[in-house]
């Protein structure tokens, strides 16, 4: 009875403090399902942050689905069209999806994959799997409620967002649709990145394919010479690039500080995920509360039903994209008589065909294709554009993705939300094992810290790779952690750990983990330097590298957080300062040397890439005088940014530095710009010519040319690209005609700085850089973008007294109508 009593007390407090909330005193608003109709209470505070209050998980899902629909109806509906395999019908087969739910390059490819998932009943099977291998009843209730909340919002509201107003592709969803979206997120790092290769795979003889599955141009079934086997060294480089976390459109920084470094003995956490600013991989901010059961605040990816990164009154956590390679390839030896059969331990096994039909736009003929599946997973003919895997008369490749059997992400999020310490976080991750492609960094009120790479990976040990790798795998595994195993031997399948909740994956005991270090930090490099003084070693190559060069962002981050930890007496204000310090590690390493090299050029000129002679003398004092920051007002930041991109694109890393990388000094090496590096003078000339042609002054403040436009107004944006190593990462395409960098594609997203002061309420500051809503007519379309530009934060309202005292408080009782 404690839960209804607490909920009732909260409602009475709302009614007493807010006249507009009198409807919330209706007991029906606090008792979802009393008459079979779901309901919840949504309390909005500053910047449109909803605090969803319900008495059970279905009601919590209902309120969350309602509130997400209100903010992001068009983006969400676009994603549901994706997971239903309906993009070609609504948007045309050749157009590109928004890439939030897979790497498919066309709507047709996307539909072929997701329609295949749907036709095979993949998600239905996962939902029917008993916990802990499958989702719990709580997770399913959240999904059921979320779908009902979405449907209720659509039924009771008029869409104003011009992106989908009156669009036929916006409509009701089911619990299964919500689960399919969760599945798509789970396989984003695996099957989702191989969609084109899966849907294009064809046997080498067109006669082997069933009727109606005509091969597309360029497939293995097309006439012509047999494709050559992949070159191992070229494949190794392609795999290295494909799995390089610095190239992803999502990444992150996170750091936890222990009580030994803080002013009051409590832990501190700064989370800074780097995710797309547009489309379906945006974060959305909320608090979710079932009194006496769950009380958590933070952010979730759109369409997901639980807070995935956030905090409660005792613990805070964030995720960073991990270096673990979440897939393996299995090289198949084909039956000489049938290219759709393969040998395992000398016996032939037939591939399983999945014939998929996709509807096109009205008046067009449907497209039918066949996909081919094996005991290991789907056959594919490429892994990204740089790694072809041709299907020949003797050989094919199958993709093993253990996250295709992982629908546990919601349970992991719920377990994290209920954790009471970093030990509880670690236990939650070990029990649910639902994270497909991220690390976890956490801190607690008692002063504990945690870094752990608790992601679902195929259980491929270095020993197994040594025994079972094909010649291709012997190149790709050391280079990228991508195993290519001999599929003709049953003993070469990934093994199982006794503490793993599903077969074929590592158990939590094998996870790289660091507990209670003064700081634990990750910026998308491997676990090795989570703390530079306590490096992690001993893990298998598939988890990531050991003793290799770190990215400039990792190096700068470790320098910064180690210095903060050594200084001590830290508070949440120090986390806020770190987020917007905007130090440019590449500038600290190279700007002074570049300025001297510039000044030493004979006659102050250099030859550009087109052969023209450019006077670069005006750039030298700008580089020398730059403050080495990426603040909106930093003069010289844009000049160095453009120069550095050009130089690093032209000069190999081995030629760039005088002091090479040393594993004994990984944070400080490599260093010393090689001013004789090929291309340095040319990069200066090309940069100066480029800026002058665009009418941009060499010393222009960064914010004048790195910005976004919202409601017709320019909003300056600080921060910098991956190559510069800036903590506050911002990626924007260069468009000189548009003024420089006129739109951010991805970068800092839901930022949180969290600590504790001994009270029942955490001390938390948050910022959702692009705002809660993608609807340009919403007041919360750009309000937090302005805060981000001005380096200001939102005071998180977690406790009841803080929520109820919000000057912007708006209370809405939401319920189904039947």
PDB file of N, CA, C and O in Angstrom, residues 253-259 261 267-271 316-318 422 440-444 447-451 514 516-522 530-531 561 565 570 575 727 754:
ATOM      1  N   UNK A 253      32.244  11.194 -23.985  1.00  0.00           N
ATOM      2  CA  UNK A 253      33.184  11.244 -22.871  1.00  0.00           C
ATOM      3  C   UNK A 253      32.389  10.997 -21.599  1.00  0.00           C
ATOM      4  O   UNK A 253      31.223  11.376 -21.502  1.00  0.00           O
ATOM      5  N   UNK A 254      33.039  10.412 -20.618  1.00  0.00           N
ATOM      6  CA  UNK A 254      32.457  10.326 -19.274  1.00  0.00           C
ATOM      7  C   UNK A 254      33.589  10.172 -18.287  1.00  0.00           C
ATOM      8  O   UNK A 254      34.594   9.502 -18.566  1.00  0.00           O
ATOM      9  N   UNK A 255      33.432  10.809 -17.125  1.00  0.00           N
ATOM     10  CA  UNK A 255      34.421  10.664 -16.067  1.00  0.00           C
ATOM     11  C   UNK A 255      33.707  10.597 -14.729  1.00  0.00           C
ATOM     12  O   UNK A 255      32.740  11.325 -14.486  1.00  0.00           O
ATOM     13  N   UNK A 256      34.180   9.694 -13.876  1.00  0.00           N
ATOM     14  CA  UNK A 256      33.719   9.601 -12.490  1.00  0.00           C
ATOM     15  C   UNK A 256      34.896   9.935 -11.582  1.00  0.00           C
ATOM     16  O   UNK A 256      36.008   9.434 -11.788  1.00  0.00           O
ATOM     17  N   UNK A 257      34.652  10.782 -10.579  1.00  0.00           N
ATOM     18  CA  UNK A 257      35.660  11.123  -9.580  1.00  0.00           C
ATOM     19  C   UNK A 257      35.258  10.521  -8.242  1.00  0.00           C
ATOM     20  O   UNK A 257      34.083  10.568  -7.861  1.00  0.00           O
ATOM     21  N   UNK A 258      36.240  10.007  -7.523  1.00  0.00           N
ATOM     22  CA  UNK A 258      35.952   9.373  -6.243  1.00  0.00           C
ATOM     23  C   UNK A 258      35.843  10.398  -5.125  1.00  0.00           C
ATOM     24  O   UNK A 258      36.230  11.565  -5.283  1.00  0.00           O
ATOM     25  N   UNK A 259      35.357   9.931  -3.986  1.00  0.00           N
ATOM     26  CA  UNK A 259      35.242  10.794  -2.823  1.00  0.00           C
ATOM     27  C   UNK A 259      36.572  11.335  -2.344  1.00  0.00           C
ATOM     28  O   UNK A 259      36.625  12.404  -1.714  1.00  0.00           O
ATOM     29  N   UNK A 261      38.728  12.684  -4.096  1.00  0.00           N
ATOM     30  CA  UNK A 261      39.063  13.877  -4.884  1.00  0.00           C
ATOM     31  C   UNK A 261      38.052  14.994  -4.710  1.00  0.00           C
ATOM     32  O   UNK A 261      38.281  16.107  -5.178  1.00  0.00           O
ATOM     33  N   UNK A 267      31.040  11.006  -4.528  1.00  0.00           N
ATOM     34  CA  UNK A 267      31.518  10.894  -5.895  1.00  0.00           C
ATOM     35  C   UNK A 267      30.944  11.986  -6.779  1.00  0.00           C
ATOM     36  O   UNK A 267      30.012  12.721  -6.406  1.00  0.00           O
ATOM     37  N   UNK A 268      31.503  12.102  -7.975  1.00  0.00           N
ATOM     38  CA  UNK A 268      31.055  13.074  -8.977  1.00  0.00           C
ATOM     39  C   UNK A 268      31.059  12.392 -10.333  1.00  0.00           C
ATOM     40  O   UNK A 268      31.935  11.560 -10.620  1.00  0.00           O
ATOM     41  N   UNK A 269      30.109  12.758 -11.185  1.00  0.00           N
ATOM     42  CA  UNK A 269      30.056  12.199 -12.535  1.00  0.00           C
ATOM     43  C   UNK A 269      29.776  13.293 -13.547  1.00  0.00           C
ATOM     44  O   UNK A 269      28.858  14.103 -13.365  1.00  0.00           O
ATOM     45  N   UNK A 270      30.571  13.317 -14.621  1.00  0.00           N
ATOM     46  CA  UNK A 270      30.310  14.175 -15.772  1.00  0.00           C
ATOM     47  C   UNK A 270      30.138  13.279 -16.990  1.00  0.00           C
ATOM     48  O   UNK A 270      31.051  12.540 -17.363  1.00  0.00           O
ATOM     49  N   UNK A 271      28.948  13.316 -17.592  1.00  0.00           N
ATOM     50  CA  UNK A 271      28.654  12.547 -18.795  1.00  0.00           C
ATOM     51  C   UNK A 271      28.447  13.468 -19.969  1.00  0.00           C
ATOM     52  O   UNK A 271      27.701  14.457 -19.868  1.00  0.00           O
ATOM     53  N   UNK A 316      25.005   7.874 -10.101  1.00  0.00           N
ATOM     54  CA  UNK A 316      24.866   8.474 -11.436  1.00  0.00           C
ATOM     55  C   UNK A 316      25.755   7.705 -12.401  1.00  0.00           C
ATOM     56  O   UNK A 316      26.819   7.194 -12.016  1.00  0.00           O
ATOM     57  N   UNK A 317      25.337   7.617 -13.644  1.00  0.00           N
ATOM     58  CA  UNK A 317      26.106   6.859 -14.630  1.00  0.00           C
ATOM     59  C   UNK A 317      25.914   7.449 -16.021  1.00  0.00           C
ATOM     60  O   UNK A 317      24.940   8.149 -16.301  1.00  0.00           O
ATOM     61  N   UNK A 318      26.871   7.164 -16.877  1.00  0.00           N
ATOM     62  CA  UNK A 318      26.758   7.523 -18.289  1.00  0.00           C
ATOM     63  C   UNK A 318      27.398   6.398 -19.089  1.00  0.00           C
ATOM     64  O   UNK A 318      28.071   5.529 -18.543  1.00  0.00           O
ATOM     65  N   UNK A 422      27.832   2.091  -6.805  1.00  0.00           N
ATOM     66  CA  UNK A 422      28.528   1.567  -7.981  1.00  0.00           C
ATOM     67  C   UNK A 422      28.586   0.043  -7.922  1.00  0.00           C
ATOM     68  O   UNK A 422      28.605  -0.622  -8.966  1.00  0.00           O
ATOM     69  N   UNK A 440      30.240   1.641 -19.403  1.00  0.00           N
ATOM     70  CA  UNK A 440      29.528   2.346 -18.349  1.00  0.00           C
ATOM     71  C   UNK A 440      30.531   2.977 -17.394  1.00  0.00           C
ATOM     72  O   UNK A 440      31.494   2.319 -16.967  1.00  0.00           O
ATOM     73  N   UNK A 441      30.317   4.248 -17.076  1.00  0.00           N
ATOM     74  CA  UNK A 441      31.113   4.974 -16.089  1.00  0.00           C
ATOM     75  C   UNK A 441      30.140   5.474 -15.025  1.00  0.00           C
ATOM     76  O   UNK A 441      29.100   6.053 -15.358  1.00  0.00           O
ATOM     77  N   UNK A 442      30.461   5.244 -13.748  1.00  0.00           N
ATOM     78  CA  UNK A 442      29.512   5.572 -12.688  1.00  0.00           C
ATOM     79  C   UNK A 442      30.225   6.096 -11.451  1.00  0.00           C
ATOM     80  O   UNK A 442      31.397   5.796 -11.204  1.00  0.00           O
ATOM     81  N   UNK A 443      29.480   6.882 -10.661  1.00  0.00           N
ATOM     82  CA  UNK A 443      29.935   7.380  -9.360  1.00  0.00           C
ATOM     83  C   UNK A 443      28.763   7.307  -8.404  1.00  0.00           C
ATOM     84  O   UNK A 443      27.599   7.333  -8.831  1.00  0.00           O
ATOM     85  N   UNK A 444      29.053   7.221  -7.097  1.00  0.00           N
ATOM     86  CA  UNK A 444      27.953   7.173  -6.130  1.00  0.00           C
ATOM     87  C   UNK A 444      28.155   8.148  -4.989  1.00  0.00           C
ATOM     88  O   UNK A 444      29.232   8.746  -4.823  1.00  0.00           O
ATOM     89  N   UNK A 447      31.116   7.909  -2.602  1.00  0.00           N
ATOM     90  CA  UNK A 447      32.462   8.201  -3.087  1.00  0.00           C
ATOM     91  C   UNK A 447      33.054   7.149  -3.993  1.00  0.00           C
ATOM     92  O   UNK A 447      34.224   7.248  -4.379  1.00  0.00           O
ATOM     93  N   UNK A 448      32.290   6.143  -4.384  1.00  0.00           N
ATOM     94  CA  UNK A 448      32.800   5.089  -5.249  1.00  0.00           C
ATOM     95  C   UNK A 448      32.801   5.474  -6.715  1.00  0.00           C
ATOM     96  O   UNK A 448      32.024   6.337  -7.145  1.00  0.00           O
ATOM     97  N   UNK A 449      33.667   4.820  -7.481  1.00  0.00           N
ATOM     98  CA  UNK A 449      33.714   5.020  -8.933  1.00  0.00           C
ATOM     99  C   UNK A 449      33.769   3.672  -9.628  1.00  0.00           C
ATOM    100  O   UNK A 449      34.197   2.665  -9.058  1.00  0.00           O
ATOM    101  N   UNK A 450      33.363   3.672 -10.888  1.00  0.00           N
ATOM    102  CA  UNK A 450      33.351   2.449 -11.681  1.00  0.00           C
ATOM    103  C   UNK A 450      33.547   2.779 -13.145  1.00  0.00           C
ATOM    104  O   UNK A 450      32.934   3.708 -13.680  1.00  0.00           O
ATOM    105  N   UNK A 451      34.425   2.021 -13.804  1.00  0.00           N
ATOM    106  CA  UNK A 451      34.428   1.910 -15.256  1.00  0.00           C
ATOM    107  C   UNK A 451      34.277   0.439 -15.574  1.00  0.00           C
ATOM    108  O   UNK A 451      34.980  -0.410 -14.999  1.00  0.00           O
ATOM    109  N   UNK A 514      37.268  -1.422 -13.763  1.00  0.00           N
ATOM    110  CA  UNK A 514      38.090  -0.660 -12.822  1.00  0.00           C
ATOM    111  C   UNK A 514      37.190  -0.114 -11.725  1.00  0.00           C
ATOM    112  O   UNK A 514      36.239   0.612 -12.005  1.00  0.00           O
ATOM    113  N   UNK A 516      36.759   1.996  -8.042  1.00  0.00           N
ATOM    114  CA  UNK A 516      37.192   2.900  -6.970  1.00  0.00           C
ATOM    115  C   UNK A 516      38.556   3.537  -7.214  1.00  0.00           C
ATOM    116  O   UNK A 516      39.319   3.781  -6.273  1.00  0.00           O
ATOM    117  N   UNK A 517      38.856   3.839  -8.462  1.00  0.00           N
ATOM    118  CA  UNK A 517      40.031   4.650  -8.766  1.00  0.00           C
ATOM    119  C   UNK A 517      39.709   6.119  -8.484  1.00  0.00           C
ATOM    120  O   UNK A 517      38.535   6.515  -8.491  1.00  0.00           O
ATOM    121  N   UNK A 518      40.723   6.953  -8.234  1.00  0.00           N
ATOM    122  CA  UNK A 518      40.444   8.380  -8.015  1.00  0.00           C
ATOM    123  C   UNK A 518      39.656   9.007  -9.163  1.00  0.00           C
ATOM    124  O   UNK A 518      38.823   9.885  -8.947  1.00  0.00           O
ATOM    125  N   UNK A 519      39.940   8.563 -10.383  1.00  0.00           N
ATOM    126  CA  UNK A 519      39.100   8.935 -11.520  1.00  0.00           C
ATOM    127  C   UNK A 519      39.005   7.740 -12.448  1.00  0.00           C
ATOM    128  O   UNK A 519      39.904   6.907 -12.517  1.00  0.00           O
ATOM    129  N   UNK A 520      37.895   7.637 -13.148  1.00  0.00           N
ATOM    130  CA  UNK A 520      37.703   6.632 -14.190  1.00  0.00           C
ATOM    131  C   UNK A 520      37.120   7.361 -15.385  1.00  0.00           C
ATOM    132  O   UNK A 520      36.048   7.977 -15.277  1.00  0.00           O
ATOM    133  N   UNK A 521      37.817   7.314 -16.520  1.00  0.00           N
ATOM    134  CA  UNK A 521      37.441   8.140 -17.667  1.00  0.00           C
ATOM    135  C   UNK A 521      37.476   7.323 -18.939  1.00  0.00           C
ATOM    136  O   UNK A 521      38.300   6.430 -19.098  1.00  0.00           O
ATOM    137  N   UNK A 522      36.574   7.631 -19.868  1.00  0.00           N
ATOM    138  CA  UNK A 522      36.630   7.030 -21.194  1.00  0.00           C
ATOM    139  C   UNK A 522      36.171   8.027 -22.239  1.00  0.00           C
ATOM    140  O   UNK A 522      35.202   8.752 -22.034  1.00  0.00           O
ATOM    141  N   UNK A 530      41.574   3.778 -18.739  1.00  0.00           N
ATOM    142  CA  UNK A 530      40.479   4.364 -17.965  1.00  0.00           C
ATOM    143  C   UNK A 530      41.038   5.179 -16.808  1.00  0.00           C
ATOM    144  O   UNK A 530      40.445   6.176 -16.393  1.00  0.00           O
ATOM    145  N   UNK A 531      42.172   4.767 -16.298  1.00  0.00           N
ATOM    146  CA  UNK A 531      42.955   5.564 -15.359  1.00  0.00           C
ATOM    147  C   UNK A 531      44.413   5.346 -15.731  1.00  0.00           C
ATOM    148  O   UNK A 531      44.886   4.203 -15.745  1.00  0.00           O
ATOM    149  N   UNK A 561      41.428  15.362 -16.545  1.00  0.00           N
ATOM    150  CA  UNK A 561      40.791  14.780 -15.364  1.00  0.00           C
ATOM    151  C   UNK A 561      41.830  14.335 -14.344  1.00  0.00           C
ATOM    152  O   UNK A 561      41.581  14.387 -13.130  1.00  0.00           O
ATOM    153  N   UNK A 565      41.779  15.554 -10.537  1.00  0.00           N
ATOM    154  CA  UNK A 565      41.831  14.615  -9.419  1.00  0.00           C
ATOM    155  C   UNK A 565      42.992  14.938  -8.487  1.00  0.00           C
ATOM    156  O   UNK A 565      42.860  14.857  -7.252  1.00  0.00           O
ATOM    157  N   UNK A 570      36.997  18.819  -5.375  1.00  0.00           N
ATOM    158  CA  UNK A 570      36.179  19.056  -6.559  1.00  0.00           C
ATOM    159  C   UNK A 570      34.701  19.144  -6.199  1.00  0.00           C
ATOM    160  O   UNK A 570      34.224  18.497  -5.253  1.00  0.00           O
ATOM    161  N   UNK A 575      33.021  20.204 -12.653  1.00  0.00           N
ATOM    162  CA  UNK A 575      32.580  19.411 -13.806  1.00  0.00           C
ATOM    163  C   UNK A 575      32.024  20.326 -14.890  1.00  0.00           C
ATOM    164  O   UNK A 575      32.300  20.126 -16.087  1.00  0.00           O
ATOM    165  N   UNK A 727      37.143  18.086 -25.766  1.00  0.00           N
ATOM    166  CA  UNK A 727      36.175  17.340 -24.951  1.00  0.00           C
ATOM    167  C   UNK A 727      34.761  17.596 -25.456  1.00  0.00           C
ATOM    168  O   UNK A 727      33.995  16.666 -25.682  1.00  0.00           O
ATOM    169  N   UNK A 754      26.810  15.616 -12.049  1.00  0.00           N
ATOM    170  CA  UNK A 754      26.048  15.141 -10.899  1.00  0.00           C
ATOM    171  C   UNK A 754      26.968  14.925  -9.703  1.00  0.00           C
ATOM    172  O   UNK A 754      28.072  14.379  -9.834  1.00  0.00           O
TER     173      UNK A 754
END
